[in-house]
Amino acid sequence: MMKTQTRKFWIDSFEIQQPDIDYLVNVLLESEMPLSVDEMALLLVRYRVRRDERRAQRASRPGRVYRPGEEHDIGDDLVFLHLDRLRGEVVDKREGGNEDIGSFTVIAVEFDDGPTREFASELAAAHPVNDLEDEPIVEEKKLTAEEIFIEYGGHVAELLQAQLVEHPDLVRLGQYWFPRSLLIEINEGHLNLAEAVLFMHEGGPLTASDIIEQMGMLDDVGDRLAEFSLNYAMTADGRFDEVGPSGQVLWYLMSQEPAEVHEPPALLAYEPIPFSEGLLLDEMWDLIEQIGDEHSLFEETNVIPEEVTLRITYPHWREGTLPLSRDLLKIFPTAFQSERIRFTLIDESSGEEYPAWVVRTEGYVFGLATWYEQYDLLPGSIVTVKGMDDQGRVPLSIQQKGTQTEWVVTASVESNRHLRFESRSRKIANDYDYLMLIDVDDPEAVDTLAGVLKRRGATLDEIVGTVMHELTPIFPQGNIHGKTIYAAVNTVYRAPPGPIFAALQVSSRFDYQGGLYWRIAESTEA
Amino acid sequence: MDKPRVSAAPFQATLNTRYYIDYEWWERSNMDFNSQVARLCAEFDYELPQDRDLDEMVDWVDPDTAEVKHVPLILYYVMQHVAPNPDFINQRISLIDGIFRALLEAGNYPMTPKELADRLNRDHRTILKTLSGSRIYQGIRPIQSEG
């Protein structure tokens, strides 16, 4: 069977060789067209399959089987059964030199692909290759190069990408590659025009194709080459920010981007808090995963969820953001190229669209303030985000229900310096997580207090102590759920649940009651 | 085997770069390659013959494929009598020792990081990183003419 017909070849043995790269570079040079790594992977699979077919055709011709015990002459056409029926021609012959073996000759054999190799001939000693049987070749139904690509193309593209990166004559932009020497010249005038076009569109986002069309230039070269060259030039110019999701190049004027996508909003700023992971029980880790704080670290999974349900915490509610949890990150295209991704959120209920940004490095999605306000959401509200629709929009929704009056934990600030929690009635019209629902009496006062605590160097232990003390009278028997503690702490102090639960576990002031509830220890109460 | 060409120009090794043991490096470093190999043979209770010129070139015939490698006699002895020991390459020796032994076993026919990784059951990127640093270990150098 041809080796390119086997899984073993593509997965275990296949590696990119210099002739492969040379072939692809020649294709790029001849076509003068940028190609994506996937397109090149398909070309490469076709190239390898063709080469293998030629080799197989040669091998299937009747030929003399190589046996080291026999005599061979220059010009002999040999089939090497034990080397996957490789076929080669004897191009040289010399006397063998090894007194342990005795008299024999060495033949040099030239193969179709690969270097010339030497083999023993007229070998007197027994050798297993002498005894191999030539079995007739059975014609089997063969997979086409395209079918092979569907099966193994991803793996080939991955290996190819790693090799192309090391090729200094090729430049890459997004998914596309092109020889540096063939790029068309984009001058300062072109770039100034591109800036003006983006400025007229309130900063962007626009594709290179949109920009070229409005510039009215570069129409004397192929579309793909013009776009690639402009994209490449814009990448090197600090005025432009590439904000497209994976595989899509979109441009925005850096100066027109919201400040919140360059610096995390104040309430989201988080200084990592080390904690002893051994203090947490399995059920606490499950809760941490369920909460989905963007600063909780979890192993990567390959599962792409159809939708992600999130509970908004106070800092995100206040800043109009969503936490970019592990699951939410999967909703967005997986192989991000850009630090900031501009996309459109669509309200599933009203169809209204909202411009938004994924700020990958800082772990949040920005641009939901108007939407939160429109539905009068509270921290603790449940929001559902679905995968991108066919128009590249990300649907989000809340579950609305009839307006009900609920008792809600409400945060306030007393005498400008004390955080207080009490239970107050409030009308709510959407689905929420009761354990995380927290209303805030005067957000500005709470934020001011958070700033004061930060400047004073308040510790997480201290904040957890205050929160437990303040929440205890609200809950029966003073048992408070971990989610509530997490939500309450985050009104004034940004911390993921891991360090908060560890602070509760390590302190003798608190007792764990099981079922994810903590309470103030009796000795402390007394 | 032709002697690989070595140049002093800056060189960027890749996963396709082939590596070999440069005997001249051993000479320049005032170290004795043959003594090093003799110590390795002794580890496997094999004593190199004293009455032969160990630098003499001989043909080794692969017992599985009948492929011939033209190697110095000292490597022939390693390939014939020491390398077949199942413990010759194992996970307890250092990465560099493993690479050195794999090259000896192959008659010092140059090998890529991928080929070395397959033989040693180690990560090919780690091998490339180790061999492409500024320091040369045990004379193991790239063939620069191949890129």
XYZ file of C-alpha atoms in Angstrom:
673
model
C 0.000 0.000 0.000
C 1.233 3.530 -0.731
C 2.509 5.138 2.434
C 0.482 8.330 1.859
C -2.650 6.185 2.100
C -1.933 5.350 5.731
C -2.710 7.156 8.975
C 0.656 6.010 10.325
C 2.489 8.017 7.661
C 0.639 11.296 8.172
C 0.460 11.160 11.949
C 3.668 9.345 12.987
C 6.185 9.741 10.164
C 5.299 12.816 8.167
C 7.651 15.753 8.461
C 8.122 18.831 6.345
C 11.283 18.564 4.254
C 13.214 21.174 2.327
C 11.846 20.002 -1.073
C 8.319 20.587 0.308
C 9.157 24.163 1.258
C 10.906 24.740 -2.076
C 7.833 23.470 -3.899
C 5.467 25.751 -1.964
C 7.698 28.811 -2.340
C 7.771 28.163 -6.100
C 3.977 27.991 -6.185
C 3.804 31.331 -4.338
C 6.331 32.903 -6.677
C 4.597 31.654 -9.810
C 1.035 32.456 -8.781
C 1.935 35.837 -7.171
C -0.981 35.152 -4.850
C -0.836 34.987 -1.026
C -1.908 31.579 0.235
C -3.256 30.517 3.593
C -1.507 27.789 5.526
C -4.536 25.559 4.877
C -4.318 26.143 1.132
C -0.613 25.369 1.231
C -1.260 22.254 3.334
C -3.661 21.009 0.634
C -1.083 21.729 -2.085
C 1.513 19.886 -0.045
C -0.732 16.851 0.465
C -1.399 16.754 -3.294
C 2.329 17.098 -3.992
C 3.245 14.259 -1.637
C 0.467 11.998 -2.928
C 1.571 12.604 -6.538
C 5.167 11.811 -5.607
C 4.090 8.673 -3.799
C 1.976 7.583 -6.772
C 4.948 8.004 -9.104
C 7.085 5.972 -6.729
C 4.413 3.301 -6.472
C 4.091 3.157 -10.255
C 7.814 2.621 -10.587
C 7.801 0.048 -7.818
C 4.945 -1.888 -9.399
C 6.885 -2.410 -12.635
C 8.507 -5.814 -12.758
C 12.015 -5.485 -11.421
C 14.782 -7.409 -9.809
C 14.425 -7.840 -6.064
C 17.506 -6.814 -4.103
C 19.097 -9.696 -2.211
C 22.492 -9.043 -0.549
C 23.728 -12.547 -1.376
C 23.477 -11.922 -5.127
C 25.834 -10.107 -7.480
C 24.818 -6.677 -8.819
C 26.168 -4.420 -11.545
C 26.073 -0.719 -12.266
C 22.824 0.115 -14.027
C 20.793 -2.614 -12.305
C 17.269 -1.480 -11.415
C 16.469 -2.940 -7.984
C 13.371 -3.233 -5.806
C 14.007 -3.097 -2.054
C 11.152 -5.085 -0.543
C 12.185 -4.332 3.028
C 12.262 -0.578 2.382
C 8.602 -0.275 1.438
C 9.386 -1.391 -2.131
C 11.738 1.531 -2.724
C 13.173 1.384 -6.201
C 16.707 2.437 -7.037
C 19.473 2.147 -9.584
C 22.970 0.880 -8.872
C 25.294 3.783 -9.690
C 28.588 2.591 -8.244
C 30.288 -0.520 -6.958
C 33.366 -1.143 -4.837
C 35.029 -3.863 -2.829
C 33.790 -4.221 0.722
C 36.284 -3.765 3.517
C 35.807 -5.762 6.680
C 37.952 -8.731 7.572
C 35.356 -9.979 10.068
C 32.845 -10.498 7.252
C 35.177 -11.686 4.544
C 34.876 -10.898 0.867
C 31.846 -8.889 -0.358
C 31.103 -5.881 -2.526
C 29.340 -2.611 -1.752
C 26.890 -1.127 -4.248
C 25.803 2.530 -4.201
C 22.097 2.874 -5.000
C 20.408 6.078 -6.123
C 16.746 6.410 -5.101
C 14.054 8.727 -6.469
C 13.942 10.804 -3.329
C 16.651 10.920 -0.734
C 20.407 10.505 -0.788
C 22.375 7.703 -2.413
C 22.798 4.796 -0.004
C 25.188 1.858 0.065
C 24.198 -1.801 0.353
C 26.040 -5.090 0.647
C 26.278 -7.332 -2.410
C 27.734 -10.824 -2.926
C 27.562 -11.268 0.840
C 28.518 -14.834 1.720
C 27.044 -14.756 5.235
C 23.342 -15.444 5.752
C 21.167 -12.302 5.857
C 17.377 -12.069 6.435
C 16.872 -9.794 3.391
C 17.884 -12.762 1.180
C 14.808 -14.637 2.315
C 12.096 -11.997 1.761
C 9.250 -13.125 -0.510
C 7.995 -10.780 -3.234
C 4.236 -10.680 -2.765
C 2.055 -9.484 -5.650
C 0.749 -5.917 -5.262
C -2.990 -5.859 -4.714
C -4.746 -2.794 -6.127
C -6.844 -1.218 -3.373
C -9.290 1.611 -3.480
C -7.240 4.723 -2.902
C -8.147 7.901 -1.058
C -7.812 11.065 -3.124
C -5.467 13.841 -1.982
C -8.539 15.875 -1.018
C -9.911 13.040 1.127
C -6.510 12.676 2.776
C -6.453 16.425 3.407
C -9.852 16.298 5.103
C -8.532 13.596 7.420
C -5.009 14.847 8.156
C -4.872 18.392 6.737
C -5.054 19.984 10.186
C -1.973 18.110 11.341
C -0.098 18.910 8.119
C -1.033 22.604 8.429
C 0.231 22.671 12.021
C 3.615 21.214 11.042
C 3.802 23.464 8.001
C 3.075 26.583 10.036
C 6.012 25.784 12.346
C 8.335 25.463 9.344
C 7.114 28.536 7.478
C 7.816 30.701 10.527
C 11.494 29.889 10.122
C 11.565 30.882 6.465
C 13.024 34.419 6.292
C 11.838 35.111 2.733
C 8.179 34.632 3.564
C 5.966 37.088 5.404
C 2.831 36.164 7.225
C -0.313 38.067 7.935
C -3.194 36.389 9.699
C -3.570 33.059 7.933
C -1.786 34.151 4.734
C 1.812 33.805 3.563
C 3.600 35.494 0.708
C 7.171 35.982 -0.568
C 8.565 39.243 0.808
C 10.152 40.086 -2.533
C 6.806 40.178 -4.364
C 4.935 42.533 -2.005
C 3.759 45.678 -3.780
C 5.057 48.932 -2.353
C 2.726 50.692 0.051
C 4.008 54.209 0.680
C 3.300 56.845 3.331
C 0.642 58.383 1.082
C -1.306 55.113 0.957
C -1.118 54.793 4.729
C -2.261 58.386 5.289
C -5.239 57.695 3.050
C -6.004 54.507 4.968
C -5.939 56.533 8.195
C -8.347 59.068 6.720
C -10.733 56.351 5.533
C -10.786 54.743 8.983
C -11.252 58.127 10.633
C -14.318 58.770 8.465
C -15.717 55.476 9.732
C -15.303 56.481 13.388
C -12.114 54.475 13.699
C -13.295 51.224 12.132
C -13.404 48.314 11.942
C -12.769 47.943 8.214
C -11.107 45.288 6.123
C -8.196 46.136 3.824
C -10.581 45.483 0.943
C -13.007 48.159 2.289
C -10.126 50.603 2.713
C -8.722 49.963 -0.781
C -12.157 50.427 -2.335
C -12.598 53.786 -0.625
C -9.037 54.901 -1.301
C -9.605 54.312 -5.017
C -6.022 53.086 -5.406
C -4.113 49.847 -5.871
C -6.696 48.679 -8.384
C -4.028 47.763 -10.931
C -2.943 44.682 -8.948
C -4.801 41.533 -7.913
C -7.268 41.945 -5.037
C -5.640 39.450 -2.752
C -2.116 40.783 -3.343
C -3.235 44.410 -2.818
C -5.033 43.482 0.418
C -2.105 41.435 1.666
C 0.422 44.186 0.931
C -1.723 46.887 2.578
C -2.382 44.657 5.584
C 1.334 43.992 5.895
C 2.245 47.681 5.738
C -0.477 48.620 8.250
C 0.810 46.001 10.696
C 4.091 47.887 10.922
C 2.418 51.280 11.468
C 1.502 52.154 15.062
C -1.537 54.175 13.974
C -3.428 51.015 13.099
C -4.634 48.192 15.322
C -5.535 44.790 13.909
C -8.689 43.821 15.765
C -10.200 40.998 13.702
C -11.095 37.602 15.119
C -8.994 34.636 14.041
C -8.637 34.370 10.298
C -10.157 37.795 9.641
C -8.052 40.958 9.350
C -9.957 44.045 10.528
C -8.431 47.477 11.128
C -9.208 50.114 13.722
C -7.528 53.419 14.363
C -5.601 53.066 17.606
C -6.446 56.661 18.573
C -10.179 56.011 18.244
C -10.326 52.884 20.396
C -12.012 53.134 23.799
C -9.523 53.694 26.644
C -11.007 50.668 28.436
C -9.607 48.265 25.855
C -6.055 49.511 26.380
C -6.058 49.670 30.182
C -8.350 47.509 32.294
C -11.034 49.592 34.025
C -10.072 50.401 37.623
C -12.536 48.006 39.272
C -11.265 45.046 37.220
C -7.606 45.558 38.090
C -6.349 42.488 39.946
C -3.027 41.800 41.614
C -2.593 38.007 41.748
C -3.057 36.711 45.296
C -1.087 33.527 46.051
C -2.911 30.923 48.120
C -2.450 27.363 49.238
C -4.486 25.231 46.843
C -4.343 22.291 49.240
C -6.737 24.126 51.588
C -9.636 23.789 49.162
C -11.924 20.755 48.988
C -13.061 19.231 45.685
C -16.518 20.788 46.018
C -14.888 24.225 46.343
C -12.947 23.684 43.104
C -16.220 22.701 41.423
C -17.763 25.945 42.616
C -14.778 27.961 41.383
C -15.218 26.394 37.956
C -18.928 27.142 38.013
C -18.363 30.793 38.962
C -16.018 31.252 35.984
C -13.993 34.203 37.275
C -11.559 35.305 34.554
C -8.651 35.067 36.979
C -9.354 31.481 38.056
C -6.906 29.191 36.263
C -8.080 25.921 34.806
C -6.659 23.370 32.455
C -7.501 23.982 28.825
C -10.234 21.846 27.321
C -11.029 21.202 23.700
C -14.756 21.337 24.276
C -16.363 24.321 22.580
C -19.647 25.024 24.361
C -22.696 26.072 22.329
C -23.504 28.652 24.956
C -22.049 29.966 28.197
C -24.032 31.133 31.201
C -22.415 33.814 33.347
C -23.319 35.547 36.569
C -22.317 39.204 36.534
C -20.340 40.371 39.529
C -20.321 43.939 40.802
C -17.059 45.090 39.149
C -18.181 43.784 35.739
C -21.675 45.220 36.196
C -20.178 48.577 37.087
C -17.690 48.649 34.202
C -20.072 47.218 31.580
C -17.918 44.127 31.030
C -18.152 40.349 31.101
C -15.501 38.053 32.556
C -13.633 36.188 29.803
C -13.821 32.837 31.554
C -12.284 29.709 30.080
C -15.646 28.697 28.604
C -16.447 32.148 27.247
C -13.028 32.334 25.614
C -13.972 29.183 23.689
C -17.063 30.905 22.302
C -14.827 33.355 20.490
C -12.581 32.157 17.666
C -9.897 29.978 19.163
C -6.591 31.064 17.638
C -6.524 34.749 18.435
C -3.917 36.778 16.617
C -4.806 40.139 18.136
C -4.734 41.366 21.715
C -8.012 43.211 21.188
C -10.840 41.816 19.094
C -13.633 44.081 17.881
C -16.942 42.308 17.359
C -20.695 42.866 17.596
C -22.963 41.658 20.358
C -26.597 41.161 19.429
C -29.441 41.197 21.928
C -31.389 38.037 21.084
C -34.595 39.545 22.343
C -34.579 42.970 20.651
C -32.154 42.301 17.775
C -30.295 45.441 18.762
C -26.559 45.373 18.115
C -23.812 46.621 20.420
C -20.172 47.189 19.438
C -17.942 45.284 21.833
C -14.332 44.268 22.369
C -12.636 41.150 23.651
C -9.559 42.185 25.614
C -7.881 38.824 25.692
C -4.757 39.617 27.691
C -6.709 41.198 30.550
C -9.578 38.694 30.430
C -12.731 40.677 29.801
C -15.307 41.632 27.190
C -16.040 45.369 27.092
C -19.094 47.196 25.787
C -22.128 45.986 27.755
C -22.870 49.063 29.913
C -25.818 50.236 27.780
C -27.254 46.747 27.642
C -27.031 46.257 31.422
C -28.710 49.625 31.906
C -31.444 48.897 29.402
C -32.598 45.811 31.320
C -31.874 47.302 34.766
C -29.740 44.284 35.600
C -28.217 43.794 39.041
C -24.960 42.093 39.978
C -25.886 38.414 40.211
C -28.041 38.501 37.059
C -27.600 35.540 34.735
C -26.463 36.285 31.200
C -26.243 33.740 28.386
C -23.728 34.146 25.549
C -23.950 31.958 22.438
C -21.440 31.122 19.721
C -20.978 33.516 16.807
C -23.829 33.529 14.293
C -23.281 33.329 10.538
C -22.950 37.111 10.344
C -20.129 37.129 12.883
C -22.287 38.470 15.702
C -22.300 37.076 19.227
C -25.840 36.662 20.614
C -26.476 37.382 24.276
C -29.618 37.173 26.331
C -31.195 37.235 29.736
C -34.202 35.236 30.747
C -36.947 37.736 31.433
C -39.819 36.942 33.769
C -42.651 38.843 35.357
C -41.547 41.572 37.743
C -41.303 40.214 41.282
C -40.366 41.803 44.563
C -37.444 40.030 46.213
C -35.361 40.503 49.323
C -31.918 41.366 48.038
C -28.606 41.720 49.867
C -27.783 45.405 49.460
C -24.369 46.998 49.954
C -23.963 50.523 51.229
C -21.288 52.693 52.782
C -21.713 54.165 56.223
C -19.857 57.306 57.294
C -17.746 57.133 54.130
C -15.635 54.311 55.591
C -17.678 51.274 56.610
C -19.067 48.698 54.209
C -22.527 47.559 55.290
C -24.820 44.832 53.975
C -28.522 44.558 54.698
C -31.534 42.894 53.154
C -33.908 45.174 51.246
C -36.858 44.516 48.973
C -36.450 45.288 45.306
C -38.302 44.642 42.068
C -36.528 42.277 39.656
C -37.674 41.208 36.184
C -34.925 38.845 34.998
C -33.363 35.553 35.948
C -30.659 35.771 38.586
C -28.530 33.669 40.919
C -30.040 34.251 44.351
C -26.739 33.475 46.063
C -24.900 36.155 44.077
C -27.555 38.815 43.834
C -26.224 42.024 45.369
C -27.729 45.455 44.955
C -25.580 48.476 45.593
C -27.156 51.485 47.216
C -24.720 54.107 45.998
C -22.154 52.697 43.522
C -20.019 55.842 43.624
C -19.714 55.667 47.406
C -18.828 51.946 47.212
C -16.204 52.627 44.547
C -14.742 55.462 46.612
C -14.494 53.127 49.592
C -12.822 50.494 47.375
C -10.259 53.133 46.352
C -9.624 54.086 49.979
C -9.171 50.417 50.969
C -6.751 49.900 48.112
C -4.645 52.938 48.976
C -4.576 51.902 52.619
C -3.311 48.437 51.599
C -6.266 46.518 53.006
C -5.702 42.767 52.800
C -8.049 40.097 51.497
C -8.222 38.584 55.016
C -9.394 41.891 56.364
C -12.071 42.317 53.664
C -13.282 38.723 54.114
C -13.578 39.379 57.884
C -15.638 42.531 57.303
C -17.886 40.855 54.750
C -18.551 37.825 57.006
C -19.324 40.078 59.943
C -21.718 42.206 57.902
C -23.476 39.321 56.124
C -23.965 37.102 59.199
C -27.117 38.827 60.550
C -28.819 38.538 57.152
C -28.641 34.744 56.854
C -30.334 32.121 59.050
C -27.877 30.615 61.567
C -25.245 32.882 60.020
C -24.399 30.278 57.341
C -23.213 32.063 54.211
C -22.692 30.439 50.830
C -19.312 30.726 49.115
C -20.881 32.419 46.087
C -22.379 35.133 48.296
C -19.071 35.745 50.037
C -17.292 35.940 46.664
C -19.882 38.367 45.269
C -19.826 40.547 48.427
C -16.018 40.704 48.669
C -15.883 41.795 45.034
C -17.970 44.883 45.685
C -14.885 46.517 47.198
C -11.948 44.184 46.502
C -11.195 42.394 43.236
C -10.357 38.760 43.926
C -11.213 35.439 42.283
C -12.909 32.812 44.465
C -9.787 30.647 45.048
C -7.950 33.061 47.376
C -11.234 34.007 49.083
C -12.101 30.398 49.924
C -8.507 29.790 51.034
C -8.716 32.820 53.357
C -11.907 31.374 54.880
C -10.375 27.911 55.239
C -7.120 28.997 56.816
C -8.579 31.348 59.425
C -9.721 30.060 62.826
C -12.315 32.854 62.810
C -14.470 30.885 60.343
C -15.904 27.368 60.319
C -16.703 25.428 57.181
C -20.196 23.971 57.524
C -20.119 21.750 54.441
C -22.210 22.226 51.309
C -20.120 25.314 50.422
C -21.351 27.297 53.473
C -19.136 29.090 55.994
C -20.003 30.824 59.228
C -18.187 32.824 61.865
C -16.666 30.436 64.440
C -18.582 30.267 67.710
C -15.552 31.214 69.791
C -15.173 34.353 67.654
C -18.881 35.198 68.019
C -18.625 34.980 71.765
C 31.253 9.349 4.422
C 32.436 12.770 3.250
C 33.517 15.081 5.995
C 30.727 17.600 6.639
C 31.585 21.185 5.784
C 31.663 23.519 8.763
C 31.643 27.283 8.418
C 32.115 30.013 10.991
C 29.202 32.114 9.702
C 26.198 32.723 11.974
C 23.957 29.715 11.632
C 20.310 29.124 12.450
C 19.662 25.460 13.219
C 16.247 24.002 12.400
C 14.524 20.681 12.971
C 15.941 19.587 9.598
C 19.541 20.354 10.562
C 21.631 17.187 10.838
C 24.129 16.729 13.649
C 27.272 14.606 13.893
C 30.262 14.099 16.184
C 33.138 16.298 15.000
C 36.348 14.356 15.709
C 38.417 17.507 15.101
C 36.593 19.239 17.953
C 37.878 16.486 20.233
C 41.441 17.043 18.988
C 41.214 20.812 19.328
C 39.847 20.406 22.833
C 42.794 18.159 23.759
C 40.400 15.356 24.531
C 40.746 11.769 23.372
C 37.664 10.527 21.528
C 38.921 6.946 21.461
C 39.449 6.893 25.236
C 35.939 8.210 25.760
C 34.524 5.448 23.545
C 36.701 2.846 25.264
C 35.256 3.902 28.644
C 31.758 3.568 27.216
C 32.570 0.071 25.891
C 33.931 -0.903 29.315
C 30.584 0.049 30.841
C 29.143 -2.788 28.790
C 31.994 -5.212 29.551
C 33.477 -4.904 26.078
C 37.189 -4.296 25.600
C 38.373 -2.712 22.359
C 41.075 -4.764 20.615
C 44.562 -3.356 21.284
C 46.190 -4.757 18.140
C 44.120 -2.895 15.516
C 44.269 0.621 14.114
C 41.007 1.988 15.456
C 40.975 4.830 12.918
C 41.017 2.423 9.972
C 37.817 2.703 7.905
C 35.717 -0.461 7.530
C 32.279 -1.393 6.194
C 29.557 -2.253 8.682
C 26.604 -4.190 7.271
C 23.249 -3.527 8.926
C 21.968 -6.891 10.218
C 18.359 -5.922 9.362
C 18.586 -4.010 6.070
C 22.020 -4.953 4.610
C 22.701 -1.227 4.271
C 26.433 -0.504 4.500
C 28.009 2.228 6.579
C 31.645 3.126 6.052
C 32.916 3.860 9.532
C 36.102 4.042 11.605
C 36.906 0.678 13.148
C 36.268 2.002 16.637
C 32.665 2.811 15.704
C 32.316 -0.566 14.000
C 33.115 -2.235 17.301
C 30.591 -0.069 19.126
C 27.909 -0.789 16.508
C 28.659 -4.496 16.400
C 29.302 -5.334 20.051
C 28.024 -2.563 22.348
C 25.088 -0.725 20.758
C 22.924 -3.879 20.421
C 22.839 -4.034 24.239
C 19.232 -3.115 25.153
C 20.523 -0.806 27.887
C 22.860 1.120 25.570
C 20.309 3.923 25.286
C 18.059 4.311 28.277
C 16.104 7.008 30.072
C 18.595 7.261 32.943
C 21.423 8.835 30.963
C 21.578 12.562 30.245
C 20.159 13.950 27.019
C 23.646 14.751 25.706
C 24.943 11.268 26.522
C 21.886 9.851 24.770
C 22.533 11.907 21.627
C 26.219 10.921 21.684
C 25.340 7.235 21.955
C 22.664 7.471 19.243
C 25.227 8.976 16.866
C 27.774 6.272 17.715
C 25.123 3.639 17.114
C 24.435 5.182 13.684
C 28.126 5.102 12.777
C 28.190 8.896 13.216
C 25.994 9.275 10.154
C 24.377 12.690 10.753
C 20.908 12.757 12.339
C 18.221 15.436 12.667
C 16.676 16.369 16.044
C 13.543 14.480 14.941
C 15.509 11.307 14.202
C 17.374 11.638 17.488
C 14.084 12.237 19.316
C 12.591 9.073 17.813
C 15.600 7.029 18.894
C 15.834 8.557 22.377
C 12.109 8.916 23.006
C 12.650 12.573 23.952
C 11.140 15.840 22.707
C 12.700 17.020 19.415
C 12.360 20.709 20.378
C 14.350 20.094 23.565
C 17.033 18.364 21.510
C 17.197 21.221 18.999
C 17.360 23.795 21.798
C 20.137 21.874 23.551
C 22.228 21.405 20.412
C 21.723 24.877 18.963
C 23.124 26.736 21.968
C 26.525 28.393 21.861
C 28.190 25.563 23.787
C 29.279 22.425 21.954
C 28.740 19.223 23.911
C 30.944 16.184 23.244
C 31.837 17.547 19.800
C 28.232 17.272 18.545
C 27.898 19.901 15.803
C 25.477 20.747 12.984
C 26.206 20.305 9.296
C 25.924 23.957 8.412
C 26.123 23.577 4.650
C 22.686 21.934 4.605
C 20.893 24.708 6.497
